Coordinates of C-alpha atoms in Angstrom, one line a residue:
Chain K
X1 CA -27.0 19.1 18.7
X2 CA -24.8 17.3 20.5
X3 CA -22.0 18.9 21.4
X4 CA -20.5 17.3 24.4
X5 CA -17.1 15.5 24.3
X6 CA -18.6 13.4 27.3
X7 CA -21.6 12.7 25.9
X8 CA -22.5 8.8 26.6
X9 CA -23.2 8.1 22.9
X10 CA -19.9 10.2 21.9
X11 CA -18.1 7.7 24.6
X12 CA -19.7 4.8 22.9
X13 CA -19.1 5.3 19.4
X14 CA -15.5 6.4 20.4
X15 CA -15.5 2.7 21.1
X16 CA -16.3 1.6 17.6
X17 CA -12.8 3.2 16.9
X18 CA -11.1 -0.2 18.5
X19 CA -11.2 -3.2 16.9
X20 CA -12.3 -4.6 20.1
X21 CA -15.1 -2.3 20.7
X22 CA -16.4 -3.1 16.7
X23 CA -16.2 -7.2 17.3
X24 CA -18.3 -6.9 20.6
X25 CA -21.2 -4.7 18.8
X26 CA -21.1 -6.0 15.2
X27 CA -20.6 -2.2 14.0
X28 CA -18.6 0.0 12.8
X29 CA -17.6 3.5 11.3
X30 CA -17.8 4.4 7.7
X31 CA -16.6 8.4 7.1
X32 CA -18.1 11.0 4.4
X33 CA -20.8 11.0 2.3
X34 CA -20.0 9.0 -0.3
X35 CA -19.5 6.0 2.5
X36 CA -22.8 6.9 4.0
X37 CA -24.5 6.6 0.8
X38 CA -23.0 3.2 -0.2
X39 CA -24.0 1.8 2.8
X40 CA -27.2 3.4 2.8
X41 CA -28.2 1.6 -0.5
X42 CA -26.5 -1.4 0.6
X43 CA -29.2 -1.2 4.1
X44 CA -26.4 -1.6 6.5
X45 CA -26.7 2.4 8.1
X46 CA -27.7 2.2 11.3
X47 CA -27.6 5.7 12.1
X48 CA -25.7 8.8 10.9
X49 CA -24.2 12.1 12.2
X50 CA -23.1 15.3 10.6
X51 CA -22.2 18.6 11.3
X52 CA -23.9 20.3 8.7
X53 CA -27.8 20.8 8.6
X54 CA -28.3 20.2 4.8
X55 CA -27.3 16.7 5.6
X56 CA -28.8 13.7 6.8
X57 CA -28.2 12.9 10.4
X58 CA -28.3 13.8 13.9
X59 CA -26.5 17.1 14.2
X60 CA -22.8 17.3 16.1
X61 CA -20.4 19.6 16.7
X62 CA -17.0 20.6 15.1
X63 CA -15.3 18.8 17.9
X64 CA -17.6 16.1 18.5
X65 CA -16.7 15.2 15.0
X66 CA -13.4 15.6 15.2
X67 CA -13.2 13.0 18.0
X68 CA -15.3 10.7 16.1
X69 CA -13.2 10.8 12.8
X70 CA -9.8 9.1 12.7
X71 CA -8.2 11.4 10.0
X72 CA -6.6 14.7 10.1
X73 CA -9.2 15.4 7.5
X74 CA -12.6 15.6 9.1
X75 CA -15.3 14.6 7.3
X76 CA -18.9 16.3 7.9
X77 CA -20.7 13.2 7.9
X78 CA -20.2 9.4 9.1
X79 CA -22.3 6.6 9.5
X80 CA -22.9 3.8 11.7
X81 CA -23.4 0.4 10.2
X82 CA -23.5 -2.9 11.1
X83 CA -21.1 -5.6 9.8
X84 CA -22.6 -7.9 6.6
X85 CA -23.1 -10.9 7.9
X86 CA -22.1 -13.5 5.0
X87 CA -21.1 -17.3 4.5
X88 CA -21.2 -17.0 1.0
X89 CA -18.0 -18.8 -0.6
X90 CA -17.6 -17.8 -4.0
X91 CA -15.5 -19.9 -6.8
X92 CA -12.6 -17.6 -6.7
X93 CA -11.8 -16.8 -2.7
X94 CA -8.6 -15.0 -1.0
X95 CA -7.4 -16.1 2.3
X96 CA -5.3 -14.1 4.2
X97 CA -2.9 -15.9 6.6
X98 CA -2.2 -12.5 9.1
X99 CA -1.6 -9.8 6.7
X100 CA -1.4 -6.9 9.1
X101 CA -0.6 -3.7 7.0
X102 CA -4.5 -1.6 6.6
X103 CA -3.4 -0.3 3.2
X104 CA -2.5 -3.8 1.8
X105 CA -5.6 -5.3 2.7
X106 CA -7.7 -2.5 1.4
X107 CA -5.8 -2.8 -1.8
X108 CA -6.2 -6.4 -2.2
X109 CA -10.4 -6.0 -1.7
X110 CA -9.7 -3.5 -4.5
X111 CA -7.8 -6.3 -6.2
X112 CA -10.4 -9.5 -5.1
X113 CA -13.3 -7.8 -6.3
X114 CA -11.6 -6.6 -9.7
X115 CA -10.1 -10.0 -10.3
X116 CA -13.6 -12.0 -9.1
X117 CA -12.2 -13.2 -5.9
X118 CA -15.7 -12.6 -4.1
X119 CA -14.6 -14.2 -0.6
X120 CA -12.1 -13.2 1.6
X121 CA -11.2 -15.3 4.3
X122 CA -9.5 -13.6 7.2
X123 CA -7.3 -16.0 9.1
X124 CA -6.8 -15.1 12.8
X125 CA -4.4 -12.5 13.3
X126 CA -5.4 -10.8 10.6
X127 CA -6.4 -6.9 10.8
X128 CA -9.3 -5.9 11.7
X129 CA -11.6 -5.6 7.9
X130 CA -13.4 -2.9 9.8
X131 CA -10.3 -0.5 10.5
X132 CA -11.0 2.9 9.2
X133 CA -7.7 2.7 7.1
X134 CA -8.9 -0.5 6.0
X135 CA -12.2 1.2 4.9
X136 CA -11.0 4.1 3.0
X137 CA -8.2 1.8 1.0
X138 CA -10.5 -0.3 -0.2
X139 CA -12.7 2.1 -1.4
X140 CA -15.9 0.4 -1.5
X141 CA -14.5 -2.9 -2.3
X142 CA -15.7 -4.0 1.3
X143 CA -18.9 -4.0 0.8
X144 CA -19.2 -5.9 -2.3
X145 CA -17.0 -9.0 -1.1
X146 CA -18.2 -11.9 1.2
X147 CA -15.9 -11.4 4.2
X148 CA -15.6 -14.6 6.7
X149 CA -13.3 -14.6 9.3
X150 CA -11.8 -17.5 11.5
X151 CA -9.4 -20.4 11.8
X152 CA -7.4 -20.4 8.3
X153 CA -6.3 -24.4 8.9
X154 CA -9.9 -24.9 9.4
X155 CA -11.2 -23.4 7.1
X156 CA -8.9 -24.4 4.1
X157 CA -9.9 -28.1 5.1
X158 CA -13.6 -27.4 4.8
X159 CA -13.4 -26.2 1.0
X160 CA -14.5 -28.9 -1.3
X161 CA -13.7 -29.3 -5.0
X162 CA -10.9 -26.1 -4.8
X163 CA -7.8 -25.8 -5.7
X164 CA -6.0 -24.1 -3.4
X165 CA -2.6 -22.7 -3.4
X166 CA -0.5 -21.1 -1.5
X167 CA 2.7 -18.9 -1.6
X168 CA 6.4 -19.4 -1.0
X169 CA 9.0 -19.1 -2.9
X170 CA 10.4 -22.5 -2.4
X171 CA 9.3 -25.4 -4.5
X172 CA 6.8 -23.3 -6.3
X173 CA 5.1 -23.3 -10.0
X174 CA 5.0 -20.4 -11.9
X175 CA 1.8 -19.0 -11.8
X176 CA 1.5 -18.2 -15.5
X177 CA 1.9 -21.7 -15.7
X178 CA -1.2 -23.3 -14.2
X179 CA -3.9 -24.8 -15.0
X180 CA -6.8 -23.0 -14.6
X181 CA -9.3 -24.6 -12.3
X182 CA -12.9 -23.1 -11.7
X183 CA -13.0 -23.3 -8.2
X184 CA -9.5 -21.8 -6.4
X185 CA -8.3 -20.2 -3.6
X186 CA -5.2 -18.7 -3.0
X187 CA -2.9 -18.0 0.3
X188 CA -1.7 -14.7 1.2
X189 CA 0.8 -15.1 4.2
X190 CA 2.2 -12.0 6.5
X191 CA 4.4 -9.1 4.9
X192 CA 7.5 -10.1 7.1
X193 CA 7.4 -13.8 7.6
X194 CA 5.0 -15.1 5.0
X195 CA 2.4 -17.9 5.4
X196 CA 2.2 -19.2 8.8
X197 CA 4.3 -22.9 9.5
X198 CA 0.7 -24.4 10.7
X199 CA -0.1 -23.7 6.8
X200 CA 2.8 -24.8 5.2
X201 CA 2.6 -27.5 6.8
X202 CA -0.7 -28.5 5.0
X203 CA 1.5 -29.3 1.7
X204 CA -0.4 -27.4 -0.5
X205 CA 0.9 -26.4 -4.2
X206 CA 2.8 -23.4 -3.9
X207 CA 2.9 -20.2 -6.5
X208 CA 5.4 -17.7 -6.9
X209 CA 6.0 -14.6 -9.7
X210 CA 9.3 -14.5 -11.9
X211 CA 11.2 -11.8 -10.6
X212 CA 14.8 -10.6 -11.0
X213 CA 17.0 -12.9 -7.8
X214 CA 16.8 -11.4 -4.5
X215 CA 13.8 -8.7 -4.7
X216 CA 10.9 -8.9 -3.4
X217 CA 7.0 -8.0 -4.0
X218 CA 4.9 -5.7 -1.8
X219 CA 2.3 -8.9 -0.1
X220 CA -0.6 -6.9 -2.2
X221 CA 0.9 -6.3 -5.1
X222 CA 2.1 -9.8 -5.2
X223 CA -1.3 -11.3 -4.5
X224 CA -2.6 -8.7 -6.8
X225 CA -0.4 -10.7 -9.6
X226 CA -1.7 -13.8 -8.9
X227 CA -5.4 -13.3 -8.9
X228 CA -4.6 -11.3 -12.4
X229 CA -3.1 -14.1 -13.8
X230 CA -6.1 -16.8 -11.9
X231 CA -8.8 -14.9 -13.4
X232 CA -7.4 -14.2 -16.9
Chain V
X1 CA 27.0 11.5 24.3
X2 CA 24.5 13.8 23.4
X3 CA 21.6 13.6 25.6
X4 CA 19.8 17.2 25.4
X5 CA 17.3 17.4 22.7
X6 CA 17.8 21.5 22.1
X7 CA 21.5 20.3 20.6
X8 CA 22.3 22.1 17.5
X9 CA 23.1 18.9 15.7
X10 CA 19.7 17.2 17.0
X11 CA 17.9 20.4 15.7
X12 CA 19.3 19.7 12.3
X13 CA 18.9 15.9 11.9
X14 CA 15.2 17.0 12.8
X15 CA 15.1 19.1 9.6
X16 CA 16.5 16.2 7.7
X17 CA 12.4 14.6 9.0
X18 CA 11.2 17.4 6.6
X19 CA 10.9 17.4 3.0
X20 CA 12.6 20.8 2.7
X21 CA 15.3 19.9 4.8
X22 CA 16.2 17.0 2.9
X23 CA 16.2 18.9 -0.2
X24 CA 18.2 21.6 0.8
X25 CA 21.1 19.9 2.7
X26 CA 20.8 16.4 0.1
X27 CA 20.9 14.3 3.1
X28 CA 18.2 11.9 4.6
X29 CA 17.9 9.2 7.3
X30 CA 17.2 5.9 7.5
X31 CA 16.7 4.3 10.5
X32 CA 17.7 0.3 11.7
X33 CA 20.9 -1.8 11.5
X34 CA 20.2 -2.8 8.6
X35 CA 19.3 0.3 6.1
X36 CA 22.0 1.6 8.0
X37 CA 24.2 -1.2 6.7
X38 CA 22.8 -1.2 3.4
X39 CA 23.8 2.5 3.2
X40 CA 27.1 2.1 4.5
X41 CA 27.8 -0.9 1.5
X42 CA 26.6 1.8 -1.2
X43 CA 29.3 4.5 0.5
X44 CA 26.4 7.0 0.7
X45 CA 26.5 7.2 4.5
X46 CA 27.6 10.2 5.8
X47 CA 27.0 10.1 9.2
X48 CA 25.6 7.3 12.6
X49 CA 23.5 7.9 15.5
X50 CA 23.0 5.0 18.4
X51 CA 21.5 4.2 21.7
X52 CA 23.9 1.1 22.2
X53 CA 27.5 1.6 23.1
X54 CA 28.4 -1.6 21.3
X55 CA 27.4 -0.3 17.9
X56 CA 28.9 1.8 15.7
X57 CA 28.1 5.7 15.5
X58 CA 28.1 8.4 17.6
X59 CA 26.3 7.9 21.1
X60 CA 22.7 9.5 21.7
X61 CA 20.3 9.2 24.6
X62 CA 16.8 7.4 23.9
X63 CA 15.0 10.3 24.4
X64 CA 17.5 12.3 21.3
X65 CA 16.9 8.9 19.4
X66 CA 12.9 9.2 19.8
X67 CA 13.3 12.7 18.8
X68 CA 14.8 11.7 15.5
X69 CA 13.0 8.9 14.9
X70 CA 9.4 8.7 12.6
X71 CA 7.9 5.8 13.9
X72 CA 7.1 4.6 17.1
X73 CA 9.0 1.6 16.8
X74 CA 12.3 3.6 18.0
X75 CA 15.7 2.5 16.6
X76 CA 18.8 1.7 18.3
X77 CA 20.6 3.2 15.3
X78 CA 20.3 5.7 12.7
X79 CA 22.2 6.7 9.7
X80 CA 22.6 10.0 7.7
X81 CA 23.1 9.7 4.2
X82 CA 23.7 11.6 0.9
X83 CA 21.1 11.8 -1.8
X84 CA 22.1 9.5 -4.6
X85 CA 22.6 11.6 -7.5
X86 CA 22.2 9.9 -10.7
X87 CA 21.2 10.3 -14.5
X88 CA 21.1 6.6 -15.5
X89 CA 18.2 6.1 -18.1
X90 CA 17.5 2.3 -18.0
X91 CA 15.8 0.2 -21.2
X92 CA 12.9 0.3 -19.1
X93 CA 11.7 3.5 -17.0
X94 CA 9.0 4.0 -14.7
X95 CA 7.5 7.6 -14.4
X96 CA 5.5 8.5 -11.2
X97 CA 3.2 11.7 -12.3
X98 CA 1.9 12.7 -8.8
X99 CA 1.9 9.5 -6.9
X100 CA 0.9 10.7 -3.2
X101 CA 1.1 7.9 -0.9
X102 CA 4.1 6.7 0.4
X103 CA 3.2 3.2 0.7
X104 CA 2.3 3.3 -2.9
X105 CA 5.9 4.6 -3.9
X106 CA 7.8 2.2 -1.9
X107 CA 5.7 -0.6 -3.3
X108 CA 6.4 0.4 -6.8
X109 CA 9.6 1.3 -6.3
X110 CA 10.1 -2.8 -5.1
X111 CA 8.3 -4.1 -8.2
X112 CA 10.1 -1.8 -10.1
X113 CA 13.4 -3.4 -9.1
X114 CA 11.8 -7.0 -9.7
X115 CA 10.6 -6.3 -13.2
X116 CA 14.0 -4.5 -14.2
X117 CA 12.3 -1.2 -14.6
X118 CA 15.6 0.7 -13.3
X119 CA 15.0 3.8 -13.3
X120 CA 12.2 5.7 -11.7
X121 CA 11.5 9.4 -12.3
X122 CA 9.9 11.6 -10.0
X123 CA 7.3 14.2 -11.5
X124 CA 6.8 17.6 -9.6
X125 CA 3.9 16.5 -6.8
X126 CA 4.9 13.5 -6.7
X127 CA 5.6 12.4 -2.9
X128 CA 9.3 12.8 -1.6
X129 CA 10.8 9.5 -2.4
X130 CA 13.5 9.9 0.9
X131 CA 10.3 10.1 3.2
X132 CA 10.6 8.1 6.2
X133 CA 7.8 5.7 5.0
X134 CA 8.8 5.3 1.4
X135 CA 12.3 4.1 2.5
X136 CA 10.6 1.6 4.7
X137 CA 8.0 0.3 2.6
X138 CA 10.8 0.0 -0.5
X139 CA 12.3 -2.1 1.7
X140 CA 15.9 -1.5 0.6
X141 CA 14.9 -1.2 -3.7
X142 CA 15.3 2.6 -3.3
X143 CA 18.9 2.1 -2.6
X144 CA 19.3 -0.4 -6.2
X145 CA 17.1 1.9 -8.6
X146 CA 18.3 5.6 -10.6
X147 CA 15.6 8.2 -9.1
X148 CA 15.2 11.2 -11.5
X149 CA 13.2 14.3 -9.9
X150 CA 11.6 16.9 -12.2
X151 CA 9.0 18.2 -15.0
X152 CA 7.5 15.1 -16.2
X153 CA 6.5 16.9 -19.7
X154 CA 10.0 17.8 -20.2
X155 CA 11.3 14.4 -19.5
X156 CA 8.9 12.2 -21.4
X157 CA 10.1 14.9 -24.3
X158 CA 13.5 13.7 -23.5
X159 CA 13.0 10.3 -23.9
X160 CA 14.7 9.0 -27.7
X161 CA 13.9 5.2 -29.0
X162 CA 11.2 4.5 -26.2
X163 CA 7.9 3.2 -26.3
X164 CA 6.0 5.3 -24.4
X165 CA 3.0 4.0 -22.5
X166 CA 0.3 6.0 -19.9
X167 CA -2.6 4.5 -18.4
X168 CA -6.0 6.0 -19.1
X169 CA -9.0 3.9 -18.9
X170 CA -9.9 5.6 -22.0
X171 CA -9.4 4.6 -25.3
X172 CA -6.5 1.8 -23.8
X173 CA -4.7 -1.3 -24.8
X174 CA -5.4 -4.3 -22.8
X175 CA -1.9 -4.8 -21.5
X176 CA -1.1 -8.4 -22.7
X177 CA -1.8 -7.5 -26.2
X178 CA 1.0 -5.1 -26.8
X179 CA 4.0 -6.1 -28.3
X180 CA 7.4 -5.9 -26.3
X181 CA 9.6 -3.4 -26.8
X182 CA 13.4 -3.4 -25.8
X183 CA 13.2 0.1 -24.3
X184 CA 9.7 1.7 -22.7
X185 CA 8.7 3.7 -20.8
X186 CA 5.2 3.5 -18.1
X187 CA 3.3 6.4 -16.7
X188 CA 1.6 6.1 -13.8
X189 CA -0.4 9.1 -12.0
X190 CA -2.3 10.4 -8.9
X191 CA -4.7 8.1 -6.8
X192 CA -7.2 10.0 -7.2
X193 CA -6.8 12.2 -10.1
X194 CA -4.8 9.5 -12.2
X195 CA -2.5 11.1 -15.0
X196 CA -2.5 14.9 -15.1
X197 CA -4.3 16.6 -18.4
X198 CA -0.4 18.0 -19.3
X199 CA 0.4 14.3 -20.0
X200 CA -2.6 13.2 -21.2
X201 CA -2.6 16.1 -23.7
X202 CA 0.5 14.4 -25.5
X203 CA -1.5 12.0 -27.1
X204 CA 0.3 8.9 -25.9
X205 CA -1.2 5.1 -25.8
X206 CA -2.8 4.2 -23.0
X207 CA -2.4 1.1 -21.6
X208 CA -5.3 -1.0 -19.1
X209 CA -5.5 -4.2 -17.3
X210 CA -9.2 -5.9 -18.0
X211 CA -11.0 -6.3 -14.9
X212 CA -15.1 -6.1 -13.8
X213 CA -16.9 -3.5 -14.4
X214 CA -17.1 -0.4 -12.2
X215 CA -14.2 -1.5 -10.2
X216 CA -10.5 0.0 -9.9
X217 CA -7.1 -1.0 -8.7
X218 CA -4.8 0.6 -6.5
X219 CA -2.3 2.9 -8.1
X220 CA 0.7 0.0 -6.8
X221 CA -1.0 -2.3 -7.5
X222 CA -2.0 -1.3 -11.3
X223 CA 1.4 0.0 -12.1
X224 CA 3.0 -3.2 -10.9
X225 CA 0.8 -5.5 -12.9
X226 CA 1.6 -3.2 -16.3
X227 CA 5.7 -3.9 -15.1
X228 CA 4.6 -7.3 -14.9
X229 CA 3.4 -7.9 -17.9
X230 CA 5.9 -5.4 -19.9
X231 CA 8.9 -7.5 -18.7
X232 CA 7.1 -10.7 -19.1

């Protein structure tokens, strides 16, 4: 059992906790059971720990645990996996412009993959998909999107045969009424200042909600909407 | 200026950081310029702490500021307020049975303000909506809604002339197939639990939003798209 706070592996997978330490491995962290198992059937587990000897793993302790998990509420098993690899680009995709709030993007993973949006593009400046916050939002949603990360402008000029929209609330259309095109992707900017200038300064069709003057929508909710009304 | 962080006063503002403490003295804070502001226009605030002589309120030292800040983004500027009592019943209510997260409750509490949905009530368990986070995430909205705390049972009995809607997966209507009425009502419940057998034992339509298989939405997210479509 390993039970060692100083323990070399301990001190390495404490990395995996950093953003940093996840991009220059290619892993990352999943916590509980029912995490371990998804990833299990999904053959990204690399390895796994626990504290309790029914379980799979490599045995720790309490406190080796502890350190591991980043939640008050520590789990009795995690699991290492490696990041899913994917270029897929699906006809619905999401493209985040630097959304930076964990629970937003786990909630629009939740949203992409209910509303067929199977690729998410993470424009620089983004947060980190792998974030444990991110993780437990999204609640499996994850690992059953295409995740590519990168250069937005770059990427938004390689797609071919989309239409692509993006959000702001000046000169928009309605987004209940669009045409529906097969192949779309839409732009999600940053919860304080919206989509980046380098964006709107591609001219692309813009999309907003009807909503009573001066409010505003949560960015997840808001992109929520908009795939909702995209895939209906 | 009150620099020593035993101070009588400090120790009571730091109550006002506790659920209990709110709910006993009616007061909360809100930290920044402009909530602070916002709360001063309403005529609800009571009471201003700051860092910067050239600001109103009465002075503190950074360290007494820290101590009464939640985040660590500290303020130069705080303000005490009183609760905003009120028993306004809109035409269109939103009823929260156990929502837990405060991200989720200051989400909704935005969308509810942008889809008219005026009033918001509170069920027992649900989280305390003057928590440091749900102010800040409802980015001002709490401030422009009616917020009712108590037994949801005995409220949704309350209710005269409403169309009453909660959201089950089970045995639902798809949400753009009911018709509109003037005044109605939406239940949303726990993240994890959803709505709680007391409500679901009423017997009252259930509303969904079609999306794939197997998949789920966040609790904001969910609620907001039902307000969506329900003021549409």
């Amino acid at each position: 059992m390993i039970s060692s706070l100083t323990n070399k592996r301990v001190k390495e997978l404490c990395l995996l906790k950093t953003s940093k330490g996840r991009k220059s491995s290619g892993q990352f962290i999943v916590e509980g059971r029912h995490l371990v198992n998804e990833a299990k059937a999904l053959g990204i587990l690399v390895e796994v720990y626990t504290t309790d000897e029914a379980l799979e793993g490599e045995l720790v302790s309490k406190e080796v645990m502890k350190k591991l998990c980043n939640t008050d509420t520590v789990v009795n098993q995690i699991g290492v996996c490696k990041k899913i690899e994917s270029n897929v680009i699906a006809d619905r995709v999401l493209i985040l412009d630097g959304v930076q709030d964990p629970g937003n993007l786990g909630a629009l993973m939740r949203s992409a993959k209910a509303f067929d949006f199977n690729t998410i593009f993470l424009g620089t400046g983004t947060v980190d998909p792998y974030n444990d916050k991110v993780i437990r939002s999204s609640q499996g949603a994850i690992f059953k999107l295409s995740i590519l990360e990168g250069d937005v402008v770059d990427f938004i000029n390689s797609l071919k045969g989309y239409e692509i929209y993006s959000t702001n609330v000046k000169n928009g259309v309605s987004v209940d009424e669009i045409k529906k095109a097969q192949k779309c992707a839409l732009i999600l900017g940053n919860e304080g200042n919206g989509v980046s200038d380098r964006v709107n300064s591609l001219g692309l069709k813009n999309l907003y909600i009807k909503i009573s003057n001066t409010e505003s929508l949560n960015v997840a909710v808001a992109g929520s909407i908009l795939m909702y009304e995209m895939s209906k």
